[in-house]
């Protein structure tokens, strides 16, 4: 699939919470942008060597603007520092997408749980659930009330939204929203890894959908060498135990899209034509892993001796 890619202008840059900037991006000629649905994200190329993924958190009906929000992370890898310190209103950035690995599935009821900047993909989900006439609630936590973005926007939903800053009410009371939920309820959660792990412990299989900003801890396991056949390129390569499929493919001169190299963004998702992937990503659902039709080649490997990829 060919993704939309264009230079967009930072039309607006505003603080929406302590340490959180909201950016509104538009086409310089006013052209419409591709449609998107709740849960989608875009790749933003801040510099040739600095690319990050941000969830779209605006109105999907507005085809002329994309909104993202960026938390400044002092100990991050440089993306948030660049956005907060160097990216100015009127600047242009190359944007690619949108992609959606966190799509909102139809359901009569939803329970949303967000932590910190994890509110960004959840925000348009609330509007979509509202439009669909579904029953829903949101539990939203953060360090302090001042650090929690978009609380004013959330005010329109009344008591279906519970704002719970940690300095006021402690850790999120997950039991109050996740225990004993009616059959047919889906749970969507985004936030820090510790929060998502706690949510996972309370949700039965098939109910929970999460989006992680950091890779989920994987069980330690030895890597073995295997063969990868690139169907379209006509190459057969050996992936050594100390290198990824992505590293091996790029070293052979095959151009592939990639970004995080941690298995969290989904940029390098590749179709599997033959073989059984050893999934080590934090993106694919259990159903997608079981199907084995795609894999994230930056972290995932092979359970056998050979994979055939659509590359």
PDB file of C-alpha atoms in Angstrom:
ATOM      1  CA  UNK A   1       0.000   0.000   0.000  1.00  0.00           C
ATOM      2  CA  UNK A   2       1.321   3.438  -0.949  1.00  0.00           C
ATOM      3  CA  UNK A   3       1.074   5.882   1.940  1.00  0.00           C
ATOM      4  CA  UNK A   4       0.365   9.558   1.580  1.00  0.00           C
ATOM      5  CA  UNK A   5       3.498  11.644   2.075  1.00  0.00           C
ATOM      6  CA  UNK A   6       3.756  15.429   1.962  1.00  0.00           C
ATOM      7  CA  UNK A   7       5.348  18.505   3.483  1.00  0.00           C
ATOM      8  CA  UNK A   8       2.852  20.023   5.897  1.00  0.00           C
ATOM      9  CA  UNK A   9       2.956  23.371   7.658  1.00  0.00           C
ATOM     10  CA  UNK A  10       2.806  23.791  11.417  1.00  0.00           C
ATOM     11  CA  UNK A  11      -0.113  26.195  11.391  1.00  0.00           C
ATOM     12  CA  UNK A  12      -0.631  26.326  15.121  1.00  0.00           C
ATOM     13  CA  UNK A  13       1.450  25.486  18.160  1.00  0.00           C
ATOM     14  CA  UNK A  14      -0.185  25.749  21.572  1.00  0.00           C
ATOM     15  CA  UNK A  15       0.351  24.478  25.085  1.00  0.00           C
ATOM     16  CA  UNK A  16      -2.495  22.192  26.196  1.00  0.00           C
ATOM     17  CA  UNK A  17      -0.967  21.120  29.532  1.00  0.00           C
ATOM     18  CA  UNK A  18       2.302  21.426  31.447  1.00  0.00           C
ATOM     19  CA  UNK A  19       4.906  19.953  29.100  1.00  0.00           C
ATOM     20  CA  UNK A  20       2.437  19.117  26.315  1.00  0.00           C
ATOM     21  CA  UNK A  21       2.290  20.954  22.968  1.00  0.00           C
ATOM     22  CA  UNK A  22      -0.520  20.590  20.451  1.00  0.00           C
ATOM     23  CA  UNK A  23       0.425  21.003  16.775  1.00  0.00           C
ATOM     24  CA  UNK A  24      -2.053  21.653  13.979  1.00  0.00           C
ATOM     25  CA  UNK A  25      -0.692  20.610  10.569  1.00  0.00           C
ATOM     26  CA  UNK A  26      -2.079  21.731   7.200  1.00  0.00           C
ATOM     27  CA  UNK A  27      -1.112  21.401   3.548  1.00  0.00           C
ATOM     28  CA  UNK A  28       0.643  24.601   2.359  1.00  0.00           C
ATOM     29  CA  UNK A  29      -1.795  24.901  -0.571  1.00  0.00           C
ATOM     30  CA  UNK A  30      -4.862  24.135   1.511  1.00  0.00           C
ATOM     31  CA  UNK A  31      -5.362  20.720  -0.065  1.00  0.00           C
ATOM     32  CA  UNK A  32      -7.418  18.081   1.703  1.00  0.00           C
ATOM     33  CA  UNK A  33      -5.553  15.474   3.725  1.00  0.00           C
ATOM     34  CA  UNK A  34      -6.343  11.743   3.647  1.00  0.00           C
ATOM     35  CA  UNK A  35      -9.245  10.554   5.753  1.00  0.00           C
ATOM     36  CA  UNK A  36      -8.547   8.749   9.007  1.00  0.00           C
ATOM     37  CA  UNK A  37     -10.360   7.009  11.847  1.00  0.00           C
ATOM     38  CA  UNK A  38      -9.927   7.049  15.605  1.00  0.00           C
ATOM     39  CA  UNK A  39      -6.727   5.313  16.705  1.00  0.00           C
ATOM     40  CA  UNK A  40      -4.662   6.357  13.669  1.00  0.00           C
ATOM     41  CA  UNK A  41      -1.177   7.831  13.852  1.00  0.00           C
ATOM     42  CA  UNK A  42       1.187   9.579  11.446  1.00  0.00           C
ATOM     43  CA  UNK A  43       4.953   9.506  10.943  1.00  0.00           C
ATOM     44  CA  UNK A  44       6.518  12.934  11.347  1.00  0.00           C
ATOM     45  CA  UNK A  45      10.011  13.434   9.904  1.00  0.00           C
ATOM     46  CA  UNK A  46      11.449  16.193  12.076  1.00  0.00           C
ATOM     47  CA  UNK A  47      14.911  15.905  10.510  1.00  0.00           C
ATOM     48  CA  UNK A  48      16.362  13.376   8.073  1.00  0.00           C
ATOM     49  CA  UNK A  49      17.699  11.441  11.065  1.00  0.00           C
ATOM     50  CA  UNK A  50      14.779  12.059  13.419  1.00  0.00           C
ATOM     51  CA  UNK A  51      11.363  10.510  12.795  1.00  0.00           C
ATOM     52  CA  UNK A  52       8.582   9.991  15.319  1.00  0.00           C
ATOM     53  CA  UNK A  53       4.999   8.686  15.407  1.00  0.00           C
ATOM     54  CA  UNK A  54       2.171  10.750  16.889  1.00  0.00           C
ATOM     55  CA  UNK A  55      -1.484   9.827  17.324  1.00  0.00           C
ATOM     56  CA  UNK A  56      -4.025  11.962  15.494  1.00  0.00           C
ATOM     57  CA  UNK A  57      -6.211  13.580  18.145  1.00  0.00           C
ATOM     58  CA  UNK A  58      -8.314  16.083  16.209  1.00  0.00           C
ATOM     59  CA  UNK A  59     -11.574  15.778  14.301  1.00  0.00           C
ATOM     60  CA  UNK A  60     -11.581  13.108  11.542  1.00  0.00           C
ATOM     61  CA  UNK A  61     -14.274  15.126   9.738  1.00  0.00           C
ATOM     62  CA  UNK A  62     -11.842  18.040   9.266  1.00  0.00           C
ATOM     63  CA  UNK A  63      -9.995  17.003   6.098  1.00  0.00           C
ATOM     64  CA  UNK A  64      -7.846  20.144   6.023  1.00  0.00           C
ATOM     65  CA  UNK A  65      -6.063  19.768   9.373  1.00  0.00           C
ATOM     66  CA  UNK A  66      -4.330  17.093  11.392  1.00  0.00           C
ATOM     67  CA  UNK A  67      -3.743  17.627  15.104  1.00  0.00           C
ATOM     68  CA  UNK A  68      -1.170  15.844  17.251  1.00  0.00           C
ATOM     69  CA  UNK A  69       0.082  16.447  20.789  1.00  0.00           C
ATOM     70  CA  UNK A  70       3.653  15.941  21.996  1.00  0.00           C
ATOM     71  CA  UNK A  71       4.814  15.434  25.579  1.00  0.00           C
ATOM     72  CA  UNK A  72       8.242  16.826  26.389  1.00  0.00           C
ATOM     73  CA  UNK A  73      10.341  13.945  27.695  1.00  0.00           C
ATOM     74  CA  UNK A  74      13.667  15.128  29.173  1.00  0.00           C
ATOM     75  CA  UNK A  75      15.064  11.593  29.060  1.00  0.00           C
ATOM     76  CA  UNK A  76      13.641  10.786  25.620  1.00  0.00           C
ATOM     77  CA  UNK A  77      15.471  10.112  22.358  1.00  0.00           C
ATOM     78  CA  UNK A  78      15.334  13.670  21.020  1.00  0.00           C
ATOM     79  CA  UNK A  79      12.004  13.894  19.206  1.00  0.00           C
ATOM     80  CA  UNK A  80      10.033  15.707  21.894  1.00  0.00           C
ATOM     81  CA  UNK A  81      12.946  18.014  22.673  1.00  0.00           C
ATOM     82  CA  UNK A  82      13.085  19.009  19.010  1.00  0.00           C
ATOM     83  CA  UNK A  83       9.337  19.668  18.813  1.00  0.00           C
ATOM     84  CA  UNK A  84       9.313  21.733  21.990  1.00  0.00           C
ATOM     85  CA  UNK A  85      12.586  23.560  21.467  1.00  0.00           C
ATOM     86  CA  UNK A  86      13.129  23.956  17.727  1.00  0.00           C
ATOM     87  CA  UNK A  87       9.917  23.401  15.754  1.00  0.00           C
ATOM     88  CA  UNK A  88       8.166  26.750  15.262  1.00  0.00           C
ATOM     89  CA  UNK A  89       4.851  27.879  13.880  1.00  0.00           C
ATOM     90  CA  UNK A  90       5.152  28.171  10.093  1.00  0.00           C
ATOM     91  CA  UNK A  91       7.821  25.475   9.831  1.00  0.00           C
ATOM     92  CA  UNK A  92       7.327  22.568   7.456  1.00  0.00           C
ATOM     93  CA  UNK A  93       7.677  18.905   8.349  1.00  0.00           C
ATOM     94  CA  UNK A  94       7.442  15.820   6.156  1.00  0.00           C
ATOM     95  CA  UNK A  95       4.516  13.653   7.197  1.00  0.00           C
ATOM     96  CA  UNK A  96       3.620  10.112   6.135  1.00  0.00           C
ATOM     97  CA  UNK A  97       0.460   8.130   6.839  1.00  0.00           C
ATOM     98  CA  UNK A  98      -1.974   7.733   8.392  1.00  0.00           C
ATOM     99  CA  UNK A  99      -1.713   4.181   9.738  1.00  0.00           C
ATOM    100  CA  UNK A 100      -4.020   2.519  12.229  1.00  0.00           C
ATOM    101  CA  UNK A 101      -3.070  -0.426  14.443  1.00  0.00           C
ATOM    102  CA  UNK A 102      -5.424   0.724  17.214  1.00  0.00           C
ATOM    103  CA  UNK A 103      -8.742   0.944  15.402  1.00  0.00           C
ATOM    104  CA  UNK A 104     -11.980   1.198  17.364  1.00  0.00           C
ATOM    105  CA  UNK A 105     -14.056  -1.922  16.741  1.00  0.00           C
ATOM    106  CA  UNK A 106     -17.876  -1.748  16.881  1.00  0.00           C
ATOM    107  CA  UNK A 107     -19.313  -2.591  20.300  1.00  0.00           C
ATOM    108  CA  UNK A 108     -22.364  -1.670  22.381  1.00  0.00           C
ATOM    109  CA  UNK A 109     -20.161  -0.627  25.323  1.00  0.00           C
ATOM    110  CA  UNK A 110     -16.626   0.630  25.862  1.00  0.00           C
ATOM    111  CA  UNK A 111     -14.371   1.251  28.842  1.00  0.00           C
ATOM    112  CA  UNK A 112     -11.527   3.638  28.035  1.00  0.00           C
ATOM    113  CA  UNK A 113      -8.470   3.963  30.279  1.00  0.00           C
ATOM    114  CA  UNK A 114      -5.822   6.597  29.488  1.00  0.00           C
ATOM    115  CA  UNK A 115      -2.640   7.611  31.249  1.00  0.00           C
ATOM    116  CA  UNK A 116      -0.844  10.871  30.528  1.00  0.00           C
ATOM    117  CA  UNK A 117      -0.207  11.525  26.837  1.00  0.00           C
ATOM    118  CA  UNK A 118      -2.043   8.247  26.177  1.00  0.00           C
ATOM    119  CA  UNK A 119      -5.194  10.365  26.004  1.00  0.00           C
ATOM    120  CA  UNK A 120      -4.319  11.360  22.417  1.00  0.00           C
ATOM    121  CA  UNK A 121      -5.567   8.265  20.523  1.00  0.00           C
ATOM    122  CA  UNK A 122      -8.449   7.877  22.969  1.00  0.00           C
ATOM    123  CA  UNK A 123      -9.825  11.389  22.404  1.00  0.00           C
ATOM    124  CA  UNK A 124     -11.291  10.773  18.900  1.00  0.00           C
ATOM    125  CA  UNK A 125     -12.502   7.348  20.067  1.00  0.00           C
ATOM    126  CA  UNK A 126     -14.826   9.032  22.537  1.00  0.00           C
ATOM    127  CA  UNK A 127     -16.369  11.092  19.759  1.00  0.00           C
ATOM    128  CA  UNK A 128     -16.733   7.993  17.585  1.00  0.00           C
ATOM    129  CA  UNK A 129     -18.368   6.014  20.394  1.00  0.00           C
ATOM    130  CA  UNK A 130     -20.686   8.932  21.088  1.00  0.00           C
ATOM    131  CA  UNK A 131     -21.676   9.192  17.433  1.00  0.00           C
ATOM    132  CA  UNK A 132     -22.347   5.446  17.315  1.00  0.00           C
ATOM    133  CA  UNK A 133     -24.658   5.698  20.314  1.00  0.00           C
ATOM    134  CA  UNK A 134     -22.542   3.310  22.392  1.00  0.00           C
ATOM    135  CA  UNK A 135     -22.386   3.327  26.169  1.00  0.00           C
ATOM    136  CA  UNK A 136     -18.926   4.341  27.372  1.00  0.00           C
ATOM    137  CA  UNK A 137     -16.824   5.714  30.239  1.00  0.00           C
ATOM    138  CA  UNK A 138     -13.281   7.080  30.451  1.00  0.00           C
ATOM    139  CA  UNK A 139     -10.863   6.827  33.382  1.00  0.00           C
ATOM    140  CA  UNK A 140      -8.018   9.290  32.771  1.00  0.00           C
ATOM    141  CA  UNK A 141      -4.968   9.546  35.016  1.00  0.00           C
ATOM    142  CA  UNK A 142      -1.826  11.651  35.128  1.00  0.00           C
ATOM    143  CA  UNK A 143       0.795  12.979  37.512  1.00  0.00           C
ATOM    144  CA  UNK A 144      -1.064  16.212  38.224  1.00  0.00           C
ATOM    145  CA  UNK A 145      -4.186  17.883  36.902  1.00  0.00           C
ATOM    146  CA  UNK A 146      -2.022  20.549  35.241  1.00  0.00           C
ATOM    147  CA  UNK A 147      -0.039  17.906  33.332  1.00  0.00           C
ATOM    148  CA  UNK A 148      -3.143  16.273  31.817  1.00  0.00           C
ATOM    149  CA  UNK A 149      -3.935  17.429  28.277  1.00  0.00           C
ATOM    150  CA  UNK A 150      -7.373  18.195  26.829  1.00  0.00           C
ATOM    151  CA  UNK A 151      -9.261  18.129  30.133  1.00  0.00           C
ATOM    152  CA  UNK A 152     -11.306  21.153  29.024  1.00  0.00           C
ATOM    153  CA  UNK A 153     -12.413  19.344  25.846  1.00  0.00           C
ATOM    154  CA  UNK A 154     -13.376  16.330  27.916  1.00  0.00           C
ATOM    155  CA  UNK A 155     -15.623  18.465  30.078  1.00  0.00           C
ATOM    156  CA  UNK A 156     -18.402  18.290  27.498  1.00  0.00           C
ATOM    157  CA  UNK A 157     -18.923  14.601  28.280  1.00  0.00           C
ATOM    158  CA  UNK A 158     -19.896  15.207  31.896  1.00  0.00           C
ATOM    159  CA  UNK A 159     -19.626  12.426  34.468  1.00  0.00           C
ATOM    160  CA  UNK A 160     -18.800   9.740  31.890  1.00  0.00           C
ATOM    161  CA  UNK A 161     -15.232  11.044  32.170  1.00  0.00           C
ATOM    162  CA  UNK A 162     -13.368  10.629  35.455  1.00  0.00           C
ATOM    163  CA  UNK A 163     -10.229  12.755  35.776  1.00  0.00           C
ATOM    164  CA  UNK A 164      -7.936  11.206  38.413  1.00  0.00           C
ATOM    165  CA  UNK A 165      -4.570  12.962  38.944  1.00  0.00           C
ATOM    166  CA  UNK A 166      -2.195  10.837  40.976  1.00  0.00           C
ATOM    167  CA  UNK A 167      -1.274  13.642  43.394  1.00  0.00           C
ATOM    168  CA  UNK A 168      -4.959  13.987  44.298  1.00  0.00           C
ATOM    169  CA  UNK A 169      -6.295  10.428  44.253  1.00  0.00           C
ATOM    170  CA  UNK A 170      -3.350   8.035  44.018  1.00  0.00           C
ATOM    171  CA  UNK A 171      -3.086   5.235  41.462  1.00  0.00           C
ATOM    172  CA  UNK A 172      -5.997   4.695  39.095  1.00  0.00           C
ATOM    173  CA  UNK A 173      -8.814   2.605  40.548  1.00  0.00           C
ATOM    174  CA  UNK A 174      -8.929   0.084  37.697  1.00  0.00           C
ATOM    175  CA  UNK A 175     -11.215  -2.273  39.570  1.00  0.00           C
ATOM    176  CA  UNK A 176     -13.999   0.296  39.540  1.00  0.00           C
ATOM    177  CA  UNK A 177     -14.171   0.315  35.749  1.00  0.00           C
ATOM    178  CA  UNK A 178     -12.821  -3.075  34.673  1.00  0.00           C
ATOM    179  CA  UNK A 179     -14.200  -5.582  37.156  1.00  0.00           C
ATOM    180  CA  UNK A 180     -17.561  -7.081  36.284  1.00  0.00           C
ATOM    181  CA  UNK A 181     -18.030  -5.328  32.945  1.00  0.00           C
ATOM    182  CA  UNK A 182     -21.037  -6.589  30.948  1.00  0.00           C
ATOM    183  CA  UNK A 183     -20.510  -9.064  28.114  1.00  0.00           C
ATOM    184  CA  UNK A 184     -19.827  -7.337  24.800  1.00  0.00           C
ATOM    185  CA  UNK A 185     -17.787  -4.535  26.385  1.00  0.00           C
ATOM    186  CA  UNK A 186     -14.457  -3.646  24.763  1.00  0.00           C
ATOM    187  CA  UNK A 187     -11.635  -1.998  26.694  1.00  0.00           C
ATOM    188  CA  UNK A 188      -9.251   0.461  25.014  1.00  0.00           C
ATOM    189  CA  UNK A 189      -6.204   1.712  26.875  1.00  0.00           C
ATOM    190  CA  UNK A 190      -3.107   3.774  26.126  1.00  0.00           C
ATOM    191  CA  UNK A 191      -0.443   5.108  28.454  1.00  0.00           C
ATOM    192  CA  UNK A 192       2.687   4.087  30.379  1.00  0.00           C
ATOM    193  CA  UNK A 193       3.721   0.461  30.268  1.00  0.00           C
ATOM    194  CA  UNK A 194       3.012  -0.162  33.960  1.00  0.00           C
ATOM    195  CA  UNK A 195      -0.576   1.033  33.507  1.00  0.00           C
ATOM    196  CA  UNK A 196      -1.124  -1.150  30.447  1.00  0.00           C
ATOM    197  CA  UNK A 197       0.313  -4.180  32.239  1.00  0.00           C
ATOM    198  CA  UNK A 198      -2.103  -3.595  35.127  1.00  0.00           C
ATOM    199  CA  UNK A 199      -5.036  -3.226  32.722  1.00  0.00           C
ATOM    200  CA  UNK A 200      -4.048  -6.437  30.922  1.00  0.00           C
ATOM    201  CA  UNK A 201      -4.118  -8.364  34.203  1.00  0.00           C
ATOM    202  CA  UNK A 202      -7.784  -7.460  34.712  1.00  0.00           C
ATOM    203  CA  UNK A 203      -9.089  -8.077  31.189  1.00  0.00           C
ATOM    204  CA  UNK A 204      -9.971 -11.460  29.676  1.00  0.00           C
ATOM    205  CA  UNK A 205      -8.713 -12.418  26.225  1.00  0.00           C
ATOM    206  CA  UNK A 206     -10.377 -10.674  23.299  1.00  0.00           C
ATOM    207  CA  UNK A 207     -11.665  -7.743  25.348  1.00  0.00           C
ATOM    208  CA  UNK A 208      -8.636  -5.467  25.589  1.00  0.00           C
ATOM    209  CA  UNK A 209      -6.996  -3.304  22.910  1.00  0.00           C
ATOM    210  CA  UNK A 210      -3.890  -1.316  23.828  1.00  0.00           C
ATOM    211  CA  UNK A 211      -1.368   0.962  22.194  1.00  0.00           C
ATOM    212  CA  UNK A 212       2.113   1.102  23.663  1.00  0.00           C
ATOM    213  CA  UNK A 213       4.642   3.924  23.369  1.00  0.00           C
ATOM    214  CA  UNK A 214       7.424   1.681  24.673  1.00  0.00           C
ATOM    215  CA  UNK A 215       8.030  -1.964  23.735  1.00  0.00           C
ATOM    216  CA  UNK A 216       6.509  -4.584  25.995  1.00  0.00           C
ATOM    217  CA  UNK A 217       9.034  -6.651  27.928  1.00  0.00           C
ATOM    218  CA  UNK A 218       9.728  -9.911  26.118  1.00  0.00           C
ATOM    219  CA  UNK A 219      10.720 -13.227  27.635  1.00  0.00           C
ATOM    220  CA  UNK A 220      14.405 -13.848  27.166  1.00  0.00           C
ATOM    221  CA  UNK A 221      15.078 -16.335  24.412  1.00  0.00           C
ATOM    222  CA  UNK A 222      17.992 -17.291  22.225  1.00  0.00           C
ATOM    223  CA  UNK A 223      18.114 -16.089  18.634  1.00  0.00           C
ATOM    224  CA  UNK A 224      18.903 -18.550  15.887  1.00  0.00           C
ATOM    225  CA  UNK A 225      19.987 -18.066  12.305  1.00  0.00           C
ATOM    226  CA  UNK A 226      17.360 -18.474   9.588  1.00  0.00           C
ATOM    227  CA  UNK A 227      16.775 -17.847   5.880  1.00  0.00           C
ATOM    228  CA  UNK A 228      14.586 -15.108   4.456  1.00  0.00           C
ATOM    229  CA  UNK A 229      13.461 -15.075   0.845  1.00  0.00           C
ATOM    230  CA  UNK A 230      12.523 -11.706  -0.636  1.00  0.00           C
ATOM    231  CA  UNK A 231       9.895 -12.639  -3.208  1.00  0.00           C
ATOM    232  CA  UNK A 232       9.792  -9.400  -5.207  1.00  0.00           C
ATOM    233  CA  UNK A 233      13.537  -8.706  -5.026  1.00  0.00           C
ATOM    234  CA  UNK A 234      14.522 -12.249  -5.932  1.00  0.00           C
ATOM    235  CA  UNK A 235      17.057 -12.481  -3.114  1.00  0.00           C
ATOM    236  CA  UNK A 236      17.638 -15.182  -0.520  1.00  0.00           C
ATOM    237  CA  UNK A 237      19.384 -13.903   2.609  1.00  0.00           C
ATOM    238  CA  UNK A 238      20.638 -15.385   5.851  1.00  0.00           C
ATOM    239  CA  UNK A 239      19.539 -13.572   8.996  1.00  0.00           C
ATOM    240  CA  UNK A 240      22.275 -14.164  11.596  1.00  0.00           C
ATOM    241  CA  UNK A 241      21.492 -14.635  15.282  1.00  0.00           C
ATOM    242  CA  UNK A 242      22.836 -11.184  16.161  1.00  0.00           C
ATOM    243  CA  UNK A 243      20.953  -9.158  13.502  1.00  0.00           C
ATOM    244  CA  UNK A 244      17.313  -8.397  12.707  1.00  0.00           C
ATOM    245  CA  UNK A 245      15.450  -9.096   9.485  1.00  0.00           C
ATOM    246  CA  UNK A 246      15.348  -5.330   8.944  1.00  0.00           C
ATOM    247  CA  UNK A 247      19.124  -5.000   9.340  1.00  0.00           C
ATOM    248  CA  UNK A 248      19.728  -7.906   6.970  1.00  0.00           C
ATOM    249  CA  UNK A 249      17.340  -6.667   4.295  1.00  0.00           C
ATOM    250  CA  UNK A 250      18.750  -3.135   4.343  1.00  0.00           C
ATOM    251  CA  UNK A 251      22.313  -4.429   4.208  1.00  0.00           C
ATOM    252  CA  UNK A 252      21.328  -6.220   0.988  1.00  0.00           C
ATOM    253  CA  UNK A 253      20.277  -2.902  -0.536  1.00  0.00           C
ATOM    254  CA  UNK A 254      16.511  -3.346  -0.285  1.00  0.00           C
ATOM    255  CA  UNK A 255      14.698  -0.158   0.693  1.00  0.00           C
ATOM    256  CA  UNK A 256      12.006  -0.596   3.336  1.00  0.00           C
ATOM    257  CA  UNK A 257      10.154   1.875   5.513  1.00  0.00           C
ATOM    258  CA  UNK A 258      11.032   1.753   9.195  1.00  0.00           C
ATOM    259  CA  UNK A 259      11.186   4.083  12.169  1.00  0.00           C
ATOM    260  CA  UNK A 260      11.217   3.025  15.826  1.00  0.00           C
ATOM    261  CA  UNK A 261      13.184  -0.272  15.436  1.00  0.00           C
ATOM    262  CA  UNK A 262      11.494  -1.361  18.696  1.00  0.00           C
ATOM    263  CA  UNK A 263       8.324  -2.995  17.396  1.00  0.00           C
ATOM    264  CA  UNK A 264       5.968  -0.254  18.588  1.00  0.00           C
ATOM    265  CA  UNK A 265       5.155   1.939  15.577  1.00  0.00           C
ATOM    266  CA  UNK A 266       4.172  -0.574  12.878  1.00  0.00           C
ATOM    267  CA  UNK A 267       6.047   1.236  10.096  1.00  0.00           C
ATOM    268  CA  UNK A 268       7.999  -1.848   9.001  1.00  0.00           C
ATOM    269  CA  UNK A 269       5.018  -4.235   8.952  1.00  0.00           C
ATOM    270  CA  UNK A 270       5.612  -6.676   6.095  1.00  0.00           C
ATOM    271  CA  UNK A 271       3.436  -9.350   4.468  1.00  0.00           C
ATOM    272  CA  UNK A 272       4.522 -12.942   5.145  1.00  0.00           C
ATOM    273  CA  UNK A 273       4.004 -15.265   2.176  1.00  0.00           C
ATOM    274  CA  UNK A 274       5.445 -18.442   3.710  1.00  0.00           C
ATOM    275  CA  UNK A 275       6.811 -19.504   7.079  1.00  0.00           C
ATOM    276  CA  UNK A 276       5.891 -18.872  10.710  1.00  0.00           C
ATOM    277  CA  UNK A 277       6.964 -15.589  12.309  1.00  0.00           C
ATOM    278  CA  UNK A 278       8.241 -15.405  15.874  1.00  0.00           C
ATOM    279  CA  UNK A 279       6.308 -12.267  16.844  1.00  0.00           C
ATOM    280  CA  UNK A 280       8.149  -9.987  19.284  1.00  0.00           C
ATOM    281  CA  UNK A 281       6.387  -6.698  18.599  1.00  0.00           C
ATOM    282  CA  UNK A 282       4.015  -4.619  20.719  1.00  0.00           C
ATOM    283  CA  UNK A 283       1.626  -3.782  17.856  1.00  0.00           C
ATOM    284  CA  UNK A 284      -0.154  -6.825  16.451  1.00  0.00           C
ATOM    285  CA  UNK A 285      -3.193  -8.304  18.157  1.00  0.00           C
ATOM    286  CA  UNK A 286      -3.320 -11.933  19.284  1.00  0.00           C
ATOM    287  CA  UNK A 287      -5.543 -12.683  16.292  1.00  0.00           C
ATOM    288  CA  UNK A 288      -3.077 -11.079  13.865  1.00  0.00           C
ATOM    289  CA  UNK A 289      -0.198 -13.001  15.409  1.00  0.00           C
ATOM    290  CA  UNK A 290      -2.111 -16.255  15.145  1.00  0.00           C
ATOM    291  CA  UNK A 291      -2.890 -15.562  11.468  1.00  0.00           C
ATOM    292  CA  UNK A 292       0.805 -14.962  10.762  1.00  0.00           C
ATOM    293  CA  UNK A 293       0.072 -12.928   7.638  1.00  0.00           C
ATOM    294  CA  UNK A 294       2.304  -9.989   8.594  1.00  0.00           C
ATOM    295  CA  UNK A 295       5.249  -9.310  10.890  1.00  0.00           C
ATOM    296  CA  UNK A 296       7.277  -6.382  12.213  1.00  0.00           C
ATOM    297  CA  UNK A 297      10.685  -7.093  10.716  1.00  0.00           C
ATOM    298  CA  UNK A 298      12.576  -4.772  13.073  1.00  0.00           C
ATOM    299  CA  UNK A 299      12.145  -7.160  16.039  1.00  0.00           C
ATOM    300  CA  UNK A 300      10.303 -10.324  15.023  1.00  0.00           C
ATOM    301  CA  UNK A 301      12.092 -13.436  13.783  1.00  0.00           C
ATOM    302  CA  UNK A 302      11.270 -16.939  12.504  1.00  0.00           C
ATOM    303  CA  UNK A 303      10.025 -19.984  14.414  1.00  0.00           C
ATOM    304  CA  UNK A 304      11.401 -22.275  11.720  1.00  0.00           C
ATOM    305  CA  UNK A 305      14.273 -22.150   9.260  1.00  0.00           C
ATOM    306  CA  UNK A 306      12.740 -20.072   6.449  1.00  0.00           C
ATOM    307  CA  UNK A 307      10.466 -17.097   5.803  1.00  0.00           C
ATOM    308  CA  UNK A 308       9.230 -15.752   2.471  1.00  0.00           C
ATOM    309  CA  UNK A 309       8.416 -12.032   2.610  1.00  0.00           C
ATOM    310  CA  UNK A 310       6.691  -9.723   0.151  1.00  0.00           C
ATOM    311  CA  UNK A 311       9.765  -7.555  -0.359  1.00  0.00           C
TER     312      UNK A 311
END
